[in-house]
mmCIF file of C-alpha atoms and ligand atoms in Angstrom:
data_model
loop_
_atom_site.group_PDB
_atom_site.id
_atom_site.type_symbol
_atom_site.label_atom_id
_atom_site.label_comp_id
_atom_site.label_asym_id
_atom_site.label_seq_id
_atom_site.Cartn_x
_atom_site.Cartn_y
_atom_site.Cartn_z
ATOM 1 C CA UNK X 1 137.861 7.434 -95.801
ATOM 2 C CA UNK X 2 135.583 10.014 -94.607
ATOM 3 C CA UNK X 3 132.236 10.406 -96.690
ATOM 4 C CA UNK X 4 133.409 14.175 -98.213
ATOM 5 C CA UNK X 5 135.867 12.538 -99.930
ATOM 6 C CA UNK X 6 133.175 10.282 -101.736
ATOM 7 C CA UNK X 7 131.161 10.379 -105.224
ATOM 8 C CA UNK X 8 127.885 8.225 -105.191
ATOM 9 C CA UNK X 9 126.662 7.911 -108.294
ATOM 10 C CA UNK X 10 123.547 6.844 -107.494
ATOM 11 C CA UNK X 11 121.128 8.352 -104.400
ATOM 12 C CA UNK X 12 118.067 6.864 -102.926
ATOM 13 C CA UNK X 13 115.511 8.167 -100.827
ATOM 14 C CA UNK X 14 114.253 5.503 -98.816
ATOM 15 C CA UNK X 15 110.791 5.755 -97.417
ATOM 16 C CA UNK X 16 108.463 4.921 -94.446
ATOM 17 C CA UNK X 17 109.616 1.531 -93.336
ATOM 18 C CA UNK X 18 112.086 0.818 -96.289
ATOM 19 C CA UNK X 19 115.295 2.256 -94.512
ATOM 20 C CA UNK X 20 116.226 -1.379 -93.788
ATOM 21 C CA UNK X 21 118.116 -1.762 -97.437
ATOM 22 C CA UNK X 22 120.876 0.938 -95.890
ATOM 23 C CA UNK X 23 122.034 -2.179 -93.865
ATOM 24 C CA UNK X 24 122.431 -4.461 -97.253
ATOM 25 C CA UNK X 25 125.259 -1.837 -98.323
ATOM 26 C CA UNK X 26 128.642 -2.581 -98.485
ATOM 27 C CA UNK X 27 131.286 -0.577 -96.274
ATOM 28 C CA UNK X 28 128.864 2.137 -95.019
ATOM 29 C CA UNK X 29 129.460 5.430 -93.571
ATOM 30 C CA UNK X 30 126.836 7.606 -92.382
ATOM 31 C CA UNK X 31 125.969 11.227 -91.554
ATOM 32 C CA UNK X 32 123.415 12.414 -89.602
ATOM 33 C CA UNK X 33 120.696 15.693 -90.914
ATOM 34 C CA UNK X 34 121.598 17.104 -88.016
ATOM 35 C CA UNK X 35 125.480 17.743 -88.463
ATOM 36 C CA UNK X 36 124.487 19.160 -92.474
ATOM 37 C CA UNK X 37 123.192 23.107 -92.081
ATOM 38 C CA UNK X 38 120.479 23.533 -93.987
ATOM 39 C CA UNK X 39 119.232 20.006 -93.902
ATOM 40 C CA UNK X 40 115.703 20.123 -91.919
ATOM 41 C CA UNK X 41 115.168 16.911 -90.012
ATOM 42 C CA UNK X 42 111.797 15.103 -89.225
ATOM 43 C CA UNK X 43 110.224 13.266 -86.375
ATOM 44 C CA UNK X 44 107.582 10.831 -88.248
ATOM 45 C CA UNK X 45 108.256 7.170 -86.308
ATOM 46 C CA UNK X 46 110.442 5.524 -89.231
ATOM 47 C CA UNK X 47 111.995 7.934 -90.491
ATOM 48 C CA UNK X 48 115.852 7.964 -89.326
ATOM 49 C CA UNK X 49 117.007 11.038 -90.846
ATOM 50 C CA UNK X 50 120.460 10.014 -92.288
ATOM 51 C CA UNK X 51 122.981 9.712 -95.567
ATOM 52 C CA UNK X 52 124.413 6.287 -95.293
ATOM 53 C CA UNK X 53 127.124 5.904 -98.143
ATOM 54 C CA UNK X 54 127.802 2.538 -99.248
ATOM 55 C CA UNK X 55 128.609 0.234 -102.519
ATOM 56 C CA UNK X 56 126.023 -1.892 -103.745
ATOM 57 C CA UNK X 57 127.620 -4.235 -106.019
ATOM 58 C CA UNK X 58 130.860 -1.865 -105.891
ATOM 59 C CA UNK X 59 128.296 1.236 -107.384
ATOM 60 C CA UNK X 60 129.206 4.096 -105.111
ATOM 61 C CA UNK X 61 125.538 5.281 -103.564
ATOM 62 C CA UNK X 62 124.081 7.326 -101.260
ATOM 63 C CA UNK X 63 121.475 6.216 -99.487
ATOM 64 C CA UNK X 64 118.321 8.972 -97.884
ATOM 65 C CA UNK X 65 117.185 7.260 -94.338
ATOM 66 C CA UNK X 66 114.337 9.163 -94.255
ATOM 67 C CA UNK X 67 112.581 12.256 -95.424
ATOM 68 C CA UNK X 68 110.663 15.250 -94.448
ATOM 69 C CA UNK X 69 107.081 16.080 -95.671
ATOM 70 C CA UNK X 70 105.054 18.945 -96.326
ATOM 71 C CA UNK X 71 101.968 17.655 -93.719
ATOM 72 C CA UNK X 72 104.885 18.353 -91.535
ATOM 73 C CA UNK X 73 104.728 21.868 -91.932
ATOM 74 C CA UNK X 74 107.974 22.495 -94.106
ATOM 75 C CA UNK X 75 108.165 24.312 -97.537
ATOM 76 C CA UNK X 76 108.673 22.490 -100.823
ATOM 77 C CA UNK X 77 112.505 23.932 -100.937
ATOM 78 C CA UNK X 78 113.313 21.901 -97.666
ATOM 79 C CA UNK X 79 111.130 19.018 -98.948
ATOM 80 C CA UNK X 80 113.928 18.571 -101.820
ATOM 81 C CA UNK X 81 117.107 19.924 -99.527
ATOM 82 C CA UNK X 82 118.342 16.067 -99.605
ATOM 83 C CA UNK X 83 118.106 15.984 -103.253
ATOM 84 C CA UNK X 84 119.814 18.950 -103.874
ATOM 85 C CA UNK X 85 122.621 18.061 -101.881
ATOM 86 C CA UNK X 86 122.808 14.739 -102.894
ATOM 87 C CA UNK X 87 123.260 16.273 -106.584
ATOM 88 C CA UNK X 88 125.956 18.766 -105.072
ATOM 89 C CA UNK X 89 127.626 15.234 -103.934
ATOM 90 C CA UNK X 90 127.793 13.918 -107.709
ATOM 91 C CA UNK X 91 124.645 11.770 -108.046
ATOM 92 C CA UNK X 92 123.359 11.458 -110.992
ATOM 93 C CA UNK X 93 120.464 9.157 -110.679
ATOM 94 C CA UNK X 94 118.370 8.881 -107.838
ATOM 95 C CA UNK X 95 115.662 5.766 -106.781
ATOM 96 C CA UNK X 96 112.917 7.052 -104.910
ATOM 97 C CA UNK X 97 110.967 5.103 -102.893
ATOM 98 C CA UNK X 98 107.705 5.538 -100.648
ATOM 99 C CA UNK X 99 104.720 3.876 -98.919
ATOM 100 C CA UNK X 100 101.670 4.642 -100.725
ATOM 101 C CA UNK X 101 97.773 3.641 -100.654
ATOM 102 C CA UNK X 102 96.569 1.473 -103.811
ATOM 103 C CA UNK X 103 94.090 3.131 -105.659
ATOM 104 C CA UNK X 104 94.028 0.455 -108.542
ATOM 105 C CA UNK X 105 92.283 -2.781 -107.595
ATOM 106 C CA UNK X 106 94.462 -5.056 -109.676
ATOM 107 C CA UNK X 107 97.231 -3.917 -107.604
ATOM 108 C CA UNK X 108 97.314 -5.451 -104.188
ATOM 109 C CA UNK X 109 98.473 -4.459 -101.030
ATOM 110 C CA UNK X 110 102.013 -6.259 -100.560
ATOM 111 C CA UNK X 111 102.972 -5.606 -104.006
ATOM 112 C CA UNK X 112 105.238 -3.056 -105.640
ATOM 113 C CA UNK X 113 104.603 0.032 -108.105
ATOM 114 C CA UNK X 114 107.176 1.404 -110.263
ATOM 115 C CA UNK X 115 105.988 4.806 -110.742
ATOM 116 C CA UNK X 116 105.404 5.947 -114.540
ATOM 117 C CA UNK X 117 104.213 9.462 -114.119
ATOM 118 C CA UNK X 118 102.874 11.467 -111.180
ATOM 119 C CA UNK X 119 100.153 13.466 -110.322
ATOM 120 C CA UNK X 120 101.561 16.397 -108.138
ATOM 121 C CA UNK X 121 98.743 17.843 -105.870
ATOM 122 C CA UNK X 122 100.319 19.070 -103.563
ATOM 123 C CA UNK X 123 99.668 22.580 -105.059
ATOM 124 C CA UNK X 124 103.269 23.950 -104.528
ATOM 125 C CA UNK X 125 106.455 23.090 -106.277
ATOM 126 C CA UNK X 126 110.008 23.182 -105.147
ATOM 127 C CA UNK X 127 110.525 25.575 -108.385
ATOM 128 C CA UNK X 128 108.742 28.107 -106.977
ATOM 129 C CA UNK X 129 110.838 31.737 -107.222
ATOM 130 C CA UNK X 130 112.628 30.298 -109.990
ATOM 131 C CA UNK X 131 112.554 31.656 -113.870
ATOM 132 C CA UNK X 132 112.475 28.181 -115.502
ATOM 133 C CA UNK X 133 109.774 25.873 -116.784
ATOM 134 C CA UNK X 134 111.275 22.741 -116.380
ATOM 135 C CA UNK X 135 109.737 19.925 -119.127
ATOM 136 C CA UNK X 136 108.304 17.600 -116.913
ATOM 137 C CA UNK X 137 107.300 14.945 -119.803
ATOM 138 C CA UNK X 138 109.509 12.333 -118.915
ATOM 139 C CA UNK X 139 109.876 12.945 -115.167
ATOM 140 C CA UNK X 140 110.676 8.791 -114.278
ATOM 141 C CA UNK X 141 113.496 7.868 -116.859
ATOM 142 C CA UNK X 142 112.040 5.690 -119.587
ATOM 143 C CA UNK X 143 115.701 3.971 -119.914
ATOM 144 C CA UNK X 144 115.579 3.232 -115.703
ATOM 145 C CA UNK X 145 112.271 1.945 -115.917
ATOM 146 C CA UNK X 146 113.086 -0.507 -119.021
ATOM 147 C CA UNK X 147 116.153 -1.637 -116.817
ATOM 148 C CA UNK X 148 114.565 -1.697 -113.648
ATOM 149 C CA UNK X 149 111.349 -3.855 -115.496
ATOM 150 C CA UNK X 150 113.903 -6.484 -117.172
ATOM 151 C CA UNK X 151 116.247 -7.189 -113.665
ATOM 152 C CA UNK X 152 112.477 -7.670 -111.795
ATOM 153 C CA UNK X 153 111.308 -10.453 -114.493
ATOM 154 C CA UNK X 154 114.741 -12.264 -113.873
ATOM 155 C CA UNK X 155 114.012 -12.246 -110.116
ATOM 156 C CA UNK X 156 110.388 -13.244 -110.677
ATOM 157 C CA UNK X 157 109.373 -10.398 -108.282
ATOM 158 C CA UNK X 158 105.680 -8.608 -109.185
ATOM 159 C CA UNK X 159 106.237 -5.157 -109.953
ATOM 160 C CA UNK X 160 103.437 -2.868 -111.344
ATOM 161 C CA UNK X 161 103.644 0.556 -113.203
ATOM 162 C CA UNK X 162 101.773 3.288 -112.756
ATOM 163 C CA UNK X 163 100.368 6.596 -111.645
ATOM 164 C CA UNK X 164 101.223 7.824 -108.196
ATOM 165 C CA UNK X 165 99.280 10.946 -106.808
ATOM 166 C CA UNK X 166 100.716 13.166 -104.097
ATOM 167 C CA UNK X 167 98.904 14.954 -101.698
ATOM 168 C CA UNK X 168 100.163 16.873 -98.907
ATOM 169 C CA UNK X 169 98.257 15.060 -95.844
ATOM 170 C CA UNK X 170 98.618 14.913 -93.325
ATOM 171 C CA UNK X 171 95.291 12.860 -93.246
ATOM 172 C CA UNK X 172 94.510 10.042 -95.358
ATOM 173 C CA UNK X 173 92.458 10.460 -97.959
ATOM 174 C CA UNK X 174 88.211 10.536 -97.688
ATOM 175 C CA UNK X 175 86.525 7.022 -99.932
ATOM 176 C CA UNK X 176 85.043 10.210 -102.088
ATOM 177 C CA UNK X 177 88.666 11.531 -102.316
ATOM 178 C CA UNK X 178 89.934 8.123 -103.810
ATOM 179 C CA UNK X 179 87.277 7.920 -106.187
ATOM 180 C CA UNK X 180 88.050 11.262 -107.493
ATOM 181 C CA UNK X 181 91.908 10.307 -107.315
ATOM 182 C CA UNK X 182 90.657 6.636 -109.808
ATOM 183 C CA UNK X 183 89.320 9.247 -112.281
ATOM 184 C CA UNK X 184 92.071 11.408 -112.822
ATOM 185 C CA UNK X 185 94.038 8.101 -113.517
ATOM 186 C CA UNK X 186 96.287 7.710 -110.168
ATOM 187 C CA UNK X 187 96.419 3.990 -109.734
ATOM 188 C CA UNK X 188 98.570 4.765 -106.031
ATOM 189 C CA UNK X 189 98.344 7.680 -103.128
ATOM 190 C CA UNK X 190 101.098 8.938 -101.249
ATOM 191 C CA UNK X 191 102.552 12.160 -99.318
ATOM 192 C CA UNK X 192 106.023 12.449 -100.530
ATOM 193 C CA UNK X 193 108.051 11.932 -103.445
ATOM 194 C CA UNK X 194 106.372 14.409 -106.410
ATOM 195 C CA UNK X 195 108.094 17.001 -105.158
ATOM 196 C CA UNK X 196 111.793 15.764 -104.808
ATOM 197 C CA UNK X 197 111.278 14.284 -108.253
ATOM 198 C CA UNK X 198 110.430 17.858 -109.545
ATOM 199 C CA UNK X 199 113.843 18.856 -108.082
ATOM 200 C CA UNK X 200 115.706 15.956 -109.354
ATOM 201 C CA UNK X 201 114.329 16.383 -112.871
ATOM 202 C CA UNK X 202 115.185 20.304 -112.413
ATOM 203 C CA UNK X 203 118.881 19.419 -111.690
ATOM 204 C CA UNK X 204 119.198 17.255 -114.516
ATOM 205 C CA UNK X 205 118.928 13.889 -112.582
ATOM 206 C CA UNK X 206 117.967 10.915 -114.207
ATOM 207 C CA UNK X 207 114.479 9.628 -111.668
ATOM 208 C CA UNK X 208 112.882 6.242 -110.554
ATOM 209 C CA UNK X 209 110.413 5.884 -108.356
ATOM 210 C CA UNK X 210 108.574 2.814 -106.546
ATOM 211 C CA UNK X 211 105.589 2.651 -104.636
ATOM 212 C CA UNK X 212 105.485 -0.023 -101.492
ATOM 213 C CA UNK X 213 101.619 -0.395 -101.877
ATOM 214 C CA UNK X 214 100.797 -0.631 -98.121
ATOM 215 C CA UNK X 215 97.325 -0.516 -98.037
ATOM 216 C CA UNK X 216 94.134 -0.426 -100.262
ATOM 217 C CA UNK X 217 93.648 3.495 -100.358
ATOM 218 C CA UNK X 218 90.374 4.466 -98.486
ATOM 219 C CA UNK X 219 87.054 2.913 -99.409
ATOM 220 C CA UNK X 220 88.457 0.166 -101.309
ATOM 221 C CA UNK X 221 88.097 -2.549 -98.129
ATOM 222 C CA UNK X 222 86.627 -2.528 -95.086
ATOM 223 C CA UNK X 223 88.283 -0.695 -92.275
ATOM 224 C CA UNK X 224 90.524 1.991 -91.705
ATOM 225 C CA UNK X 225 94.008 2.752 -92.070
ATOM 226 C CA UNK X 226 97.238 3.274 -89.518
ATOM 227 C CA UNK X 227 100.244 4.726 -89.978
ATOM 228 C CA UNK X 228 101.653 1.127 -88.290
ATOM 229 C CA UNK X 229 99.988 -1.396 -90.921
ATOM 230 C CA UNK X 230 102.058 0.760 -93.566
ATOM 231 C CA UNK X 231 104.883 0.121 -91.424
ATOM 232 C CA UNK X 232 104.728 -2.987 -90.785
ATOM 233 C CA UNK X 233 103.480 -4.109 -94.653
ATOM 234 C CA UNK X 234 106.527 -1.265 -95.908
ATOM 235 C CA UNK X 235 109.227 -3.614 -94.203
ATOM 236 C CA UNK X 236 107.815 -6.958 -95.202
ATOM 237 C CA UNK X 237 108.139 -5.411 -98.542
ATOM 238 C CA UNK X 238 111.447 -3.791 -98.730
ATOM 239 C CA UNK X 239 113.330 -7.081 -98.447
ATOM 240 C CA UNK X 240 111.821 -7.707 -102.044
ATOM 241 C CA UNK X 241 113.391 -3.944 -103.405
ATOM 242 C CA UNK X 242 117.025 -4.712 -101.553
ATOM 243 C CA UNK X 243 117.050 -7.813 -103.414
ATOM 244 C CA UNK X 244 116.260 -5.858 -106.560
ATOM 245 C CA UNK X 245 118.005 -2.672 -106.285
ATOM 246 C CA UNK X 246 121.016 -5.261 -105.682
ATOM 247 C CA UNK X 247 120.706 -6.682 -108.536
ATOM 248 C CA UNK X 248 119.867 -3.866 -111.300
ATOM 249 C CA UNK X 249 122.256 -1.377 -109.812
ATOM 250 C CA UNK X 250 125.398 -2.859 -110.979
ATOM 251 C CA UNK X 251 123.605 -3.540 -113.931
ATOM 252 C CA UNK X 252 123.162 -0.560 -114.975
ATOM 253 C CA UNK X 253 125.666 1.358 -117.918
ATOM 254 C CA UNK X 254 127.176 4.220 -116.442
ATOM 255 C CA UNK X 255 126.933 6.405 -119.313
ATOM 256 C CA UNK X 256 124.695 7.578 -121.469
ATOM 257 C CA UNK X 257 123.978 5.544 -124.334
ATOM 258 C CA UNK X 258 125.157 7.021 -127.953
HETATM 259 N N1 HPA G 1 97.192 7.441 -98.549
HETATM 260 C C1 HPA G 1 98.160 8.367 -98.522
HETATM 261 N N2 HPA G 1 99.403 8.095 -98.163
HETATM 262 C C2 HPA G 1 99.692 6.831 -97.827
HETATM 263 C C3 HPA G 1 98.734 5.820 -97.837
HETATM 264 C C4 HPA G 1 97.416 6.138 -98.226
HETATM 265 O O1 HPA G 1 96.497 5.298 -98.270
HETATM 266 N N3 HPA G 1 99.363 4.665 -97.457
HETATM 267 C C5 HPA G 1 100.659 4.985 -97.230
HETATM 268 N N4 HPA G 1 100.877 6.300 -97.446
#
């Protein structure tokens, strides 16, 4: 079966390091950016640039191998191209997923944040041009995160909840910059996700989002920060959302309750 023919129900964007769970899926097919118009592609190290379209637990998905960024130069429209065409392709919720600095000291490097709300600072919006002002009070679905926060206590995995602020980077952030980032309440840094959330919630598409906290954002240790420790710490890590996603997934009631 060719992938046009298919209807994921679910999509997830899969961030630095974390493409690895596309190979847990069940009868994959994939398609590059490249052969999609209108797709931009990227060239950050770990970052494929692919739909792979698998089952997890027989749940059709669709899985994002990588993303494009605004510190790469592009607009906030092709930031959320995937998402949009993932919603054109019938899915209805979408797991987001990214490497991101911990600004919280409770929450160690290693460990995983489901995000709860987000800070978007990137100062632009994939909304932009358009007449509608989108409520944005429930942006990560209240329902996902309940299910999401029961399937991790049966696994005995640590998972957090909490702020995640976007920025657009490229550079990480100054120590001065994190403790401004602590006040406004972000407990986790990143440069991605806020704005294909936005999109998702825009389209009507029901959001999670986790947080591989890679590093202790700047300031908060001694040392500085790579793009390869968040690597390396992201794939350690995304064995521990596979085995999750696996198992809350199928879980999951396919409609909408009432
Ligand atoms: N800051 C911003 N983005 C990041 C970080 C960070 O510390 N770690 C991984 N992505």
């Amino acid at each position: 079966m060719s992938w046009q023919s298919l209807r994921p129900q679910w999509g997830i964007v899969l961030g630095s390091g974390l493409g690895g769970f596309a190979g847990r899926m069940e009868s994959t097919e994939s398609v590059s950016y490249a052969e999609i118009a209108g797709l931009p592609q990227t060239a950050v190290a770990g970052h494929a640039g692919r739909f792979v379209f698998g089952n997890v637990g027989g749940v059709p998905v669709v899985a994002a191998q990588g993303r494009v960024h605004l510190y790469e130069g592009f607009t906030a429209r092709e930031v959320s191209a995937h998402v949009r065409w993932m919603r054109e392709r019938g899915v209805e919720r979408l797991v987001l997923t990214n490497a991101a600095g911990t600004c919280n000291p409770r929450f160690e490097p290693g460990s995983w944040m489901m995000l709860g709300d987000h800070l978007n600072l990137t100062h632009t919006s994939p909304l932009l041009g358009g007449p509608n002002f989108h409520d944005m009070s429930e942006v990560y679905s209240k329902r996902l995160r309940a299910h999401f926060s029961a399937a991790v206590s049966e696994l005995g995995v640590a998972l957090h909840e909490g702020v995640y602020a976007g920025l657009p980077g490229p550079q990480y952030e100054t120590p001065a910059e994190v403790r401004m980032l602590q006040r406004l309440g972000a407990d986790a840094v990143g440069m991605s996700t806020v704005i294909e959330a936005i999109q998702a919630r825009a389209l009507g598409m029901e959001v999670a989002g986790f947080s591989c906290l890679t590093n202790w954002a700047a300031g908060l240790h001694p040392g500085t920060l790579g793009h390869e420790e968040v690597l390396e710490t992201g794939k350690r890590a995304a064995e521990q959302l596979a085995v999750v996603l696996s198992r809350a997934i199928p879980g999951f009631p396919a409609c909408m309750p009432g």
